[in-house]
XYZ file of N, CA and C in Angstrom:
741
model
N 36.191 -2.581 -2.457
C 35.232 -1.525 -2.707
C 33.823 -1.937 -2.274
N 33.153 -1.137 -1.561
C 31.775 -1.366 -1.255
C 30.846 -0.374 -1.947
N 29.822 -0.889 -2.543
C 28.861 -0.013 -3.260
C 27.527 -0.045 -2.526
N 27.074 1.127 -2.066
C 25.860 1.253 -1.263
C 24.768 1.706 -2.187
N 23.642 0.933 -2.205
C 22.513 1.260 -2.998
C 21.244 1.448 -2.216
N 20.321 2.233 -2.709
C 19.003 2.340 -2.151
C 18.197 1.077 -2.653
N 17.025 0.782 -2.065
C 16.142 -0.235 -2.619
C 15.366 0.393 -3.794
N 14.452 -0.349 -4.384
C 13.589 0.211 -5.346
C 12.160 0.075 -4.904
N 11.390 1.074 -5.301
C 9.924 0.934 -4.974
C 9.293 -0.223 -5.755
N 9.765 -0.407 -6.927
C 9.231 -1.528 -7.729
C 9.999 -2.830 -7.356
N 9.170 -3.870 -7.160
C 9.747 -5.154 -6.737
C 9.114 -6.317 -7.435
N 9.772 -7.430 -7.446
C 9.220 -8.623 -8.001
C 7.952 -9.010 -7.194
N 7.062 -9.774 -7.855
C 5.740 -9.955 -7.335
C 5.728 -11.040 -6.256
N 6.511 -12.094 -6.413
C 6.336 -13.230 -5.541
C 7.617 -14.041 -5.432
N 7.930 -14.509 -4.236
C 9.101 -15.338 -4.038
C 8.814 -16.777 -4.263
N 9.865 -17.578 -4.161
C 9.660 -19.026 -4.347
C 10.441 -19.912 -3.297
N 10.911 -19.187 -2.238
C 11.707 -19.859 -1.230
C 11.011 -19.956 0.070
N 11.697 -20.439 1.119
C 11.088 -20.613 2.456
C 10.668 -19.237 3.063
N 9.861 -19.226 4.093
C 9.511 -18.002 4.761
C 10.713 -17.349 5.351
N 10.480 -16.120 5.739
C 11.560 -15.262 6.280
C 12.261 -15.905 7.502
N 13.536 -15.855 7.448
C 14.374 -16.345 8.575
C 15.371 -15.191 8.901
N 15.056 -14.388 9.913
C 15.884 -13.267 10.226
C 17.313 -13.737 10.579
N 17.433 -14.860 11.153
C 18.740 -15.313 11.539
C 19.682 -15.565 10.374
N 19.139 -15.725 9.168
C 19.928 -15.995 8.005
C 20.406 -14.756 7.368
N 19.894 -13.623 7.743
C 20.260 -12.313 7.014
C 21.629 -11.811 7.436
N 22.224 -11.109 6.539
C 23.490 -10.428 6.764
C 23.312 -9.373 7.836
N 24.413 -9.001 8.419
C 24.401 -7.941 9.510
C 23.460 -8.328 10.626
N 23.717 -9.459 11.312
C 22.765 -9.929 12.353
C 22.565 -8.997 13.458
N 23.486 -8.108 13.678
C 23.294 -7.110 14.731
C 22.130 -6.224 14.551
N 21.585 -6.203 13.313
C 20.343 -5.434 12.994
C 19.060 -6.155 13.380
N 19.175 -7.416 13.735
C 17.924 -8.158 13.986
C 16.968 -7.649 15.049
N 17.502 -7.161 16.185
C 16.596 -6.555 17.160
C 15.779 -5.386 16.550
N 16.412 -4.552 15.763
C 15.716 -3.432 15.148
C 14.823 -3.993 14.042
N 15.227 -4.999 13.328
C 14.350 -5.538 12.315
C 13.069 -6.065 12.929
N 13.100 -6.718 14.075
C 11.950 -7.264 14.762
C 11.071 -6.113 15.177
N 11.615 -5.018 15.700
C 10.829 -3.803 16.150
C 10.060 -3.234 14.939
N 10.786 -3.092 13.814
C 10.153 -2.490 12.666
C 9.105 -3.405 12.046
N 9.400 -4.683 12.038
C 8.359 -5.673 11.553
C 7.110 -5.613 12.373
N 7.242 -5.498 13.686
C 6.131 -5.433 14.577
C 5.393 -4.124 14.409
N 6.039 -3.045 14.226
C 5.411 -1.725 14.003
C 4.686 -1.712 12.669
N 5.299 -2.327 11.686
C 4.682 -2.376 10.317
C 3.350 -3.218 10.392
N 3.431 -4.333 11.082
C 2.193 -5.208 11.258
C 1.072 -4.414 11.859
N 1.365 -3.668 12.904
C 0.369 -2.850 13.562
C -0.165 -1.750 12.617
N 0.722 -1.095 11.908
C 0.324 -0.039 10.987
C -0.609 -0.549 9.893
N -0.338 -1.791 9.445
C -1.169 -2.323 8.376
C -2.556 -2.755 8.830
N -2.775 -2.825 10.166
C -4.098 -3.142 10.682
C -4.943 -1.926 10.890
N -4.327 -0.784 10.704
C -5.041 0.497 10.921
C -5.975 0.787 9.737
N -7.045 1.542 9.987
C -7.956 1.948 8.923
C -7.265 2.919 7.955
N -6.318 3.681 8.503
C -5.581 4.653 7.716
C -4.202 4.150 7.349
N -4.070 2.836 7.145
C -2.769 2.280 6.823
C -2.156 2.935 5.598
N -2.951 3.115 4.537
C -2.411 3.695 3.307
C -1.777 5.070 3.524
N -2.443 5.914 4.371
C -1.914 7.209 4.633
C -0.671 7.124 5.449
N -0.678 6.280 6.444
C 0.550 6.114 7.332
C 1.785 5.686 6.524
N 1.554 4.799 5.562
C 2.658 4.269 4.766
C 2.923 5.059 3.509
N 2.125 6.156 3.307
C 2.358 6.969 2.131
C 2.153 6.296 0.808
N 1.081 5.422 0.763
C 0.857 4.645 -0.408
C -0.181 5.338 -1.359
N 0.071 5.347 -2.659
C -0.920 5.950 -3.594
C -2.097 4.996 -3.693
N -3.311 5.518 -3.951
C -4.527 4.776 -3.916
C -4.513 3.532 -4.784
N -3.934 3.598 -5.997
C -3.934 2.494 -6.909
C -3.036 1.316 -6.452
N -2.104 1.551 -5.535
C -1.193 0.548 -5.098
C -1.344 0.115 -3.643
N -2.238 0.797 -2.914
C -2.293 0.607 -1.470
C -2.694 -0.828 -1.104
N -3.781 -1.306 -1.691
C -4.373 -2.594 -1.312
C -3.302 -3.755 -1.473
N -2.619 -3.772 -2.588
C -1.665 -4.746 -2.882
C -0.438 -4.661 -1.903
N -0.026 -3.396 -1.654
C 1.160 -3.208 -0.808
C 0.849 -3.574 0.635
N -0.348 -3.241 1.128
C -0.691 -3.604 2.476
C -0.875 -5.103 2.620
N -1.366 -5.738 1.613
C -1.524 -7.201 1.677
C -0.186 -7.893 1.736
N 0.815 -7.357 0.981
C 2.157 -7.898 1.001
C 2.779 -7.718 2.400
N 2.628 -6.513 2.941
C 3.140 -6.289 4.234
C 2.545 -7.198 5.397
N 1.264 -7.405 5.238
C 0.588 -8.261 6.223
C 1.119 -9.705 6.165
N 1.539 -10.138 5.006
C 2.004 -11.474 4.751
C 3.540 -11.653 4.948
N 4.181 -10.613 5.297
C 5.695 -10.584 5.158
C 6.383 -11.676 5.950
N 5.865 -12.077 7.069
C 6.533 -13.125 7.931
C 6.317 -14.559 7.380
N 5.273 -14.751 6.560
C 4.975 -16.154 6.095
C 5.120 -16.259 4.612
N 5.258 -15.150 3.880
C 5.316 -15.182 2.391
C 6.622 -15.885 1.937
N 6.548 -16.522 0.707
C 7.832 -17.022 0.139
C 8.828 -15.939 -0.074
N 10.087 -16.247 0.117
C 11.117 -15.273 -0.033
C 11.908 -15.470 -1.373
N 12.751 -14.473 -1.636
C 13.633 -14.562 -2.835
C 14.882 -13.728 -2.469
N 15.995 -13.945 -3.139
C 17.217 -13.208 -2.907
C 16.966 -11.751 -3.230
N 17.596 -10.878 -2.580
C 17.412 -9.416 -2.830
C 17.864 -9.112 -4.251
N 18.725 -9.895 -4.819
C 19.156 -9.688 -6.172
C 18.035 -9.777 -7.154
N 16.973 -10.557 -6.862
C 15.861 -10.680 -7.705
C 14.654 -9.835 -7.261
N 14.690 -9.421 -6.000
C 13.525 -8.675 -5.483
C 13.370 -7.284 -6.092
N 14.538 -6.580 -6.158
C 14.497 -5.150 -6.571
C 14.606 -5.025 -8.053
N 13.618 -4.364 -8.667
C 13.473 -4.387 -10.183
C 13.295 -3.011 -10.777
N 13.622 -1.940 -10.044
C 13.367 -0.624 -10.556
C 14.413 -0.195 -11.527
N 14.472 1.079 -11.971
C 15.354 1.620 -12.972
C 16.797 1.372 -12.625
N 17.183 1.660 -11.437
C 18.618 1.501 -11.007
C 18.980 0.007 -11.209
N 18.116 -0.879 -10.790
C 18.459 -2.319 -10.862
C 18.360 -2.833 -12.274
N 17.518 -2.285 -13.094
C 17.509 -2.657 -14.536
C 18.857 -2.351 -15.155
N 19.456 -1.189 -14.763
C 20.711 -0.758 -15.364
C 21.913 -1.421 -14.658
N 21.700 -1.831 -13.418
C 22.733 -2.619 -12.735
C 22.925 -3.940 -13.400
N 21.867 -4.571 -13.967
C 21.904 -5.740 -14.776
C 22.739 -6.838 -14.122
N 22.244 -7.278 -12.981
C 22.984 -8.274 -12.225
C 23.213 -9.551 -12.968
N 22.339 -9.913 -13.959
C 22.473 -11.140 -14.687
C 23.764 -11.147 -15.505
N 24.247 -9.953 -15.761
C 25.498 -9.846 -16.606
C 26.772 -9.757 -15.740
N 26.626 -9.862 -14.439
C 27.780 -9.731 -13.584
C 28.117 -11.051 -12.899
N 29.335 -11.110 -12.403
C 29.747 -12.217 -11.543
C 28.999 -12.151 -10.255
N 28.222 -13.176 -9.968
C 27.277 -13.112 -8.791
C 28.061 -12.975 -7.489
N 29.205 -13.659 -7.390
C 29.914 -13.559 -6.111
C 30.510 -12.190 -5.915
N 31.055 -11.573 -7.049
C 31.606 -10.295 -6.894
C 30.560 -9.264 -6.530
N 29.386 -9.327 -7.152
C 28.311 -8.430 -6.843
C 27.843 -8.553 -5.431
N 27.704 -9.810 -4.947
C 27.198 -10.036 -3.661
C 28.225 -9.536 -2.596
N 29.489 -9.632 -2.869
C 30.560 -9.189 -1.970
C 30.635 -7.671 -1.876
N 30.307 -7.019 -2.954
C 30.567 -5.572 -3.029
C 29.326 -4.692 -2.726
N 28.124 -5.210 -3.016
C 26.948 -4.387 -2.958
C 26.225 -4.600 -1.614
N 25.774 -3.471 -1.066
C 24.935 -3.478 0.148
C 23.763 -2.631 -0.188
N 22.515 -3.233 -0.028
C 21.254 -2.456 -0.316
C 20.647 -2.030 1.006
N 20.296 -0.789 1.105
C 19.677 -0.198 2.282
C 18.169 -0.327 2.183
N 17.407 -0.509 3.275
C 16.028 -0.787 3.204
C 15.329 -0.229 4.435
N 14.083 0.292 4.214
C 13.302 0.789 5.355
C 12.890 -0.367 6.317
N 12.716 -1.583 5.813
C 12.272 -2.687 6.553
C 13.400 -3.519 7.116
N 14.425 -3.736 6.370
C 15.497 -4.656 6.778
C 16.766 -3.940 7.201
N 16.842 -2.643 7.067
C 18.086 -1.888 7.455
C 19.123 -1.979 6.310
N 19.769 -3.109 6.237
C 20.783 -3.313 5.074
C 20.788 -4.782 4.744
N 20.988 -5.089 3.477
C 20.998 -6.468 3.012
C 22.163 -6.671 2.013
N 22.568 -7.896 1.946
C 23.434 -8.387 0.838
C 22.510 -8.916 -0.255
N 22.994 -9.040 -1.443
C 22.142 -9.487 -2.534
C 21.707 -10.925 -2.368
N 22.409 -11.670 -1.645
C 22.005 -13.076 -1.416
C 20.994 -13.269 -0.280
N 20.730 -12.228 0.495
C 19.766 -12.348 1.562
C 18.354 -12.581 1.017
N 17.681 -13.531 1.543
C 16.322 -13.908 1.109
C 15.240 -13.175 1.928
N 14.398 -12.394 1.280
C 13.322 -11.652 1.963
C 12.102 -11.675 0.992
N 10.910 -11.456 1.598
C 9.712 -11.417 0.735
C 9.448 -10.034 0.173
N 8.561 -9.958 -0.783
C 8.165 -8.638 -1.302
C 7.521 -7.837 -0.144
N 7.672 -6.535 -0.135
C 7.195 -5.638 0.928
C 7.142 -4.247 0.359
N 6.548 -3.324 1.159
C 6.535 -1.927 0.722
C 6.702 -1.080 1.937
N 7.837 -0.473 2.126
C 8.083 0.338 3.281
C 9.277 1.311 2.933
N 8.995 2.523 2.677
C 10.064 3.507 2.374
C 10.678 4.063 3.624
N 11.976 4.434 3.547
C 12.685 4.932 4.703
C 12.068 6.215 5.258
N 11.401 6.939 4.383
C 10.787 8.249 4.872
C 9.536 8.143 5.664
N 9.012 6.896 5.878
C 7.812 6.685 6.592
C 7.967 6.844 8.078
N 6.963 7.300 8.780
C 6.920 7.290 10.239
C 5.927 6.238 10.664
N 6.407 5.277 11.435
C 5.551 4.187 11.909
C 5.255 4.421 13.430
N 3.914 4.629 13.706
C 3.588 4.790 15.123
C 3.894 3.523 15.939
N 4.364 3.596 17.163
C 4.554 4.784 17.944
C 6.005 5.310 17.839
N 6.822 4.584 17.067
C 8.306 4.882 17.110
C 8.697 6.064 16.348
N 7.871 6.616 15.413
C 8.249 7.776 14.630
C 9.002 7.397 13.395
N 9.811 8.319 12.926
C 10.495 8.134 11.634
C 11.414 6.967 11.671
N 11.398 6.224 10.493
C 12.291 5.040 10.426
C 13.736 5.416 10.490
N 14.111 6.514 9.907
C 15.530 6.878 9.936
C 16.063 6.965 11.353
N 15.338 7.609 12.236
C 15.719 7.693 13.631
C 15.774 6.376 14.308
N 14.821 5.482 13.930
C 14.833 4.152 14.484
C 16.054 3.305 14.066
N 16.521 3.488 12.915
C 17.569 2.684 12.311
C 18.988 3.150 12.678
N 19.172 4.466 12.922
C 20.510 4.980 13.071
C 21.324 4.347 14.194
N 20.808 4.205 15.428
C 21.655 3.563 16.450
C 22.039 2.167 16.116
N 21.117 1.361 15.569
C 21.389 -0.005 15.201
C 22.493 -0.078 14.153
N 22.341 0.799 13.137
C 23.287 0.800 12.021
C 24.704 1.084 12.502
N 24.821 2.126 13.379
C 26.169 2.480 13.854
C 26.867 1.301 14.486
N 26.161 0.449 15.172
C 26.713 -0.678 15.950
C 26.908 -1.900 15.032
N 25.996 -2.129 14.111
C 25.979 -3.388 13.390
C 26.669 -3.377 12.059
N 26.719 -2.172 11.454
C 27.200 -2.100 10.063
C 28.743 -1.670 10.182
N 29.585 -2.636 10.315
C 31.006 -2.329 10.400
C 31.697 -2.949 9.221
N 32.233 -2.013 8.374
C 32.910 -2.425 7.126
C 34.434 -2.340 7.306
N 35.153 -2.934 6.355
C 36.593 -2.881 6.427
C 37.034 -1.479 5.867
N 38.310 -1.353 5.560
C 38.813 -0.015 5.157
C 38.747 0.253 3.679
N 38.059 -0.655 2.914
C 37.947 -0.440 1.508
C 37.127 0.823 1.166
N 37.301 1.327 -0.029
C 36.544 2.518 -0.435
C 35.142 2.269 -0.491
N 34.284 3.196 -0.003
C 32.894 3.129 -0.027
C 32.353 4.053 -1.154
N 31.602 3.480 -2.094
C 30.955 4.240 -3.145
C 29.488 4.345 -2.859
N 29.065 5.543 -2.462
C 27.697 5.683 -1.942
C 26.741 6.197 -2.974
N 25.811 5.319 -3.406
C 24.866 5.698 -4.431
C 23.434 5.768 -3.819
N 23.320 5.905 -2.553
C 22.055 5.953 -1.924
C 21.415 7.297 -2.060
N 20.012 7.318 -2.125
C 19.242 8.542 -2.103
C 19.223 9.068 -0.685
N 18.785 10.336 -0.530
C 18.836 11.037 0.724
C 18.351 10.325 1.925
N 17.087 9.814 1.996
C 16.589 9.149 3.161
C 17.421 7.968 3.641
N 17.962 7.183 2.653
C 18.709 6.053 3.019
C 20.159 6.434 3.429
N 20.670 7.432 2.789
C 22.023 7.930 3.186
C 21.985 8.461 4.591
N 20.809 9.009 5.056
C 20.836 9.693 6.373
C 20.884 8.643 7.557
N 20.625 7.368 7.254
C 20.597 6.402 8.384
C 21.947 5.890 8.820
N 22.920 6.058 7.953
C 24.291 5.550 8.247
C 25.288 6.345 7.460
N 26.153 6.912 8.189
C 27.267 7.668 7.503
C 28.395 6.788 7.199
N 28.692 6.716 5.875
C 29.787 5.867 5.410
C 31.110 6.397 5.868
N 31.913 5.434 6.394
C 33.265 5.872 6.917
C 34.210 6.168 5.800
N 35.170 7.054 6.095
C 36.197 7.385 5.090
C 37.085 6.171 4.821
N 37.555 5.977 3.596
C 37.324 6.778 2.430
C 35.932 6.479 1.805
N 35.174 7.515 1.574
C 33.831 7.334 0.995
C 33.580 8.471 -0.029
N 32.889 8.075 -1.063
C 32.590 9.013 -2.116
C 31.050 8.839 -2.451
N 30.356 9.974 -2.441
C 28.974 9.978 -2.844
C 28.802 10.280 -4.327
N 28.082 9.446 -5.031
C 27.929 9.674 -6.475
C 26.726 10.549 -6.768
N 26.976 11.709 -7.407
C 25.912 12.667 -7.766
C 25.809 12.696 -9.291
N 24.629 13.004 -9.869
C 24.462 13.068 -11.258
C 23.847 14.384 -11.695
N 24.472 15.037 -12.710
C 23.979 16.309 -13.186
C 23.809 16.215 -14.716
N 22.924 16.975 -15.251
C 22.772 17.150 -16.674
C 23.318 18.570 -17.007
N 24.237 18.616 -18.043
C 24.773 19.875 -18.445
C 24.274 20.314 -19.808
N 23.737 21.557 -19.873
C 23.235 22.112 -21.088
C 23.868 23.518 -21.320
N 24.015 23.867 -22.538
C 24.470 25.208 -22.891
C 23.317 26.093 -23.002
N 23.361 27.262 -22.305
C 22.285 28.247 -22.350
C 22.986 29.577 -22.590
N 22.815 30.182 -23.788
C 23.463 31.404 -24.179
C 24.959 31.321 -24.115
N 25.441 30.142 -24.545
C 26.880 29.921 -24.528
C 27.498 29.579 -23.218
N 26.639 29.449 -22.162
C 27.190 29.166 -20.807
C 26.668 27.738 -20.364
N 27.576 26.947 -19.897
C 27.208 25.638 -19.444
C 26.534 25.657 -18.116
N 25.310 25.089 -18.053
C 24.558 25.115 -16.782
C 24.187 23.679 -16.430
N 24.320 23.385 -15.152
C 24.044 22.071 -14.677
C 22.852 21.952 -13.776
N 22.031 20.935 -13.987
C 20.859 20.664 -13.108
C 20.908 19.248 -12.629
N 20.354 19.057 -11.450
C 20.223 17.766 -10.849
C 19.092 16.971 -11.554
N 19.375 15.737 -11.802
C 18.291 14.854 -12.454
C 17.875 13.790 -11.531
N 16.739 13.178 -11.702
C 16.209 12.170 -10.805
C 16.151 10.796 -11.511
N 15.319 10.676 -12.461
C 15.166 9.362 -13.138
C 16.480 8.937 -13.752
N 17.080 9.799 -14.521
C 18.314 9.439 -15.122
C 19.431 9.220 -14.076
N 19.343 9.840 -12.907
C 20.406 9.620 -11.900
C 20.301 8.144 -11.479
N 19.127 7.608 -11.304
C 19.015 6.199 -10.963
C 19.648 5.309 -11.976
N 19.269 5.620 -13.250
C 19.805 4.768 -14.313
C 21.373 4.904 -14.396
N 21.843 6.070 -14.248
C 23.301 6.302 -14.305
C 24.062 5.603 -13.164
N 23.550 5.743 -11.962
C 24.166 5.056 -10.810
C 24.211 3.506 -11.039
N 23.118 2.992 -11.509
C 23.049 1.582 -11.833
C 24.070 1.159 -12.836
N 24.205 1.959 -13.903
C 25.140 1.636 -14.983
C 26.614 1.739 -14.482
N 26.873 2.727 -13.654
C 28.257 2.841 -13.179
C 28.604 1.734 -12.225
N 27.725 1.381 -11.337
C 27.899 0.211 -10.445
C 28.156 -1.022 -11.256
N 27.367 -1.270 -12.335
C 27.569 -2.390 -13.211
C 28.952 -2.340 -13.855
N 29.295 -1.220 -14.382
C 30.538 -1.108 -15.180
C 31.731 -1.390 -14.189
N 31.674 -0.853 -13.017
C 32.774 -1.041 -12.046
C 33.007 -2.498 -11.693
N 31.883 -3.219 -11.410
C 31.967 -4.607 -11.052
C 32.324 -5.454 -12.260
N 31.730 -5.178 -13.412
C 32.067 -5.923 -14.660
C 33.542 -5.853 -14.974
N 34.105 -4.641 -14.759
C 35.545 -4.376 -15.096
C 36.445 -4.994 -14.029
N 35.906 -5.416 -12.891
C 36.767 -5.850 -11.810
C 37.557 -4.731 -11.156
N 37.011 -3.555 -11.217
C 37.734 -2.345 -10.679
C 37.797 -2.447 -9.177
N 38.894 -1.946 -8.606
C 39.115 -2.065 -7.179
C 39.827 -0.870 -6.689
N 39.249 0.343 -6.956
C 39.838 1.605 -6.522
C 39.921 1.674 -4.972
N 40.951 2.217 -4.452
C 41.090 2.318 -2.980
C 41.066 3.735 -2.496
N 40.970 4.689 -3.424
C 40.968 6.129 -3.049
C 39.925 6.763 -3.919
N 39.458 8.016 -3.525
C 38.514 8.721 -4.378
C 39.146 8.998 -5.780
N 40.446 9.303 -5.752
C 41.110 9.665 -7.016
C 41.184 8.391 -7.893
N 41.402 7.230 -7.275
C 41.368 6.013 -8.037
C 40.001 5.673 -8.626
N 38.923 6.013 -7.883
C 37.557 5.846 -8.367
C 37.330 6.772 -9.569
N 37.806 7.984 -9.460
C 37.598 8.948 -10.528
C 38.245 8.420 -11.835
N 39.432 7.927 -11.713
C 40.130 7.337 -12.882
C 39.418 6.140 -13.462
N 38.952 5.290 -12.535
C 38.287 4.055 -12.982
C 37.000 4.333 -13.720
N 36.185 5.255 -13.203
C 34.901 5.573 -13.813
C 35.111 6.326 -15.136
N 36.099 7.208 -15.186
C 36.408 7.921 -16.433
C 36.898 6.949 -17.465
N 37.744 5.970 -17.081
C 38.278 4.992 -18.031
C 37.128 4.124 -18.626
N 36.022 4.015 -17.909
C 34.875 3.285 -18.365
C 33.968 4.076 -19.279
N 34.345 5.277 -19.547
C 33.674 6.091 -20.547
C 32.665 7.067 -19.980
N 32.684 7.355 -18.703
C 31.764 8.301 -18.120
C 32.509 9.688 -17.905
N 31.762 10.736 -18.036
C 32.285 12.069 -17.715
C 32.115 12.369 -16.265
N 33.217 12.479 -15.557
C 33.180 12.593 -14.089
C 34.158 13.684 -13.562
N 33.790 14.230 -12.425
C 34.662 15.161 -11.695
C 34.670 14.801 -10.216
N 35.683 15.010 -9.527
C 35.841 14.752 -8.094
C 35.739 16.123 -7.408
N 34.700 16.332 -6.600
C 34.471 17.580 -5.897
C 34.354 17.257 -4.405
N 35.442 17.343 -3.753
C 35.516 16.984 -2.333
C 35.252 15.521 -2.156
N 34.195 15.196 -1.416
C 33.829 13.741 -1.169
C 32.751 13.329 -2.165
N 32.544 14.127 -3.238
C 31.469 13.762 -4.206
C 32.141 13.423 -5.565
N 31.636 12.369 -6.183
C 31.992 12.080 -7.569
C 30.793 12.541 -8.417
N 31.020 13.604 -9.165
C 29.934 14.137 -9.994
C 29.995 13.614 -11.405
N 28.922 12.951 -11.782
C 28.777 12.418 -13.098
C 27.952 13.433 -13.963
N 28.539 13.744 -15.109
C 28.006 14.817 -16.000
C 27.416 14.147 -17.201
N 26.059 14.359 -17.423
C 25.371 13.938 -18.636
C 25.215 15.059 -19.569
N 25.410 14.811 -20.834
C 25.275 15.867 -21.838
C 24.128 15.433 -22.822
N 23.411 16.441 -23.328
C 22.424 16.227 -24.310
C 23.061 15.864 -25.658
């Protein structure tokens, strides 16, 4: 089973390892694209309008741009420690077998393309939805490289990526995208709405539960049973596993 995750906007502040070594990263076929994106990011961060180009809010822009400028020389840390947002809080890697998590989880990134949890990178700030001059949108820049470099085996792919990250690489079959809905009764009729913050927490918790339990589903139907057995309310709708939250 492969679990695909987005990165988090929130990241650890500082690494403690050696500077970036692209040759050490997983999926080495992505390195030419990584070099191009690193170069484009460095140029963008020298612009007077860098904050606007990178889509950074005023209160966070200075720190984020400083991190990006230092990315080639800054101390690194494993991706397992770098990402600290809601999804990763609920993933709770410290409670999981490190080898199993590293083997099964792939994190997608606007700067690195895709990473394993053991890959060492420095703090940075670059969302997949950004357009870096002169190359344009990051998604379009990453797609050709991803198609060639990201070759997985035939195990089931559990796709928990958000839209911009899912758009850069189509997971091969068998693949199931995890969606999260909240269900409420309105005039006696059950109505479902998409949730955002709780969706991140729920995906993180399901990824944690699957790895903790040693689950190894090989089909969408097997994933449905495994997640249901772990106490979640789920439905299989085509290639989507819908998780239902109730008030």
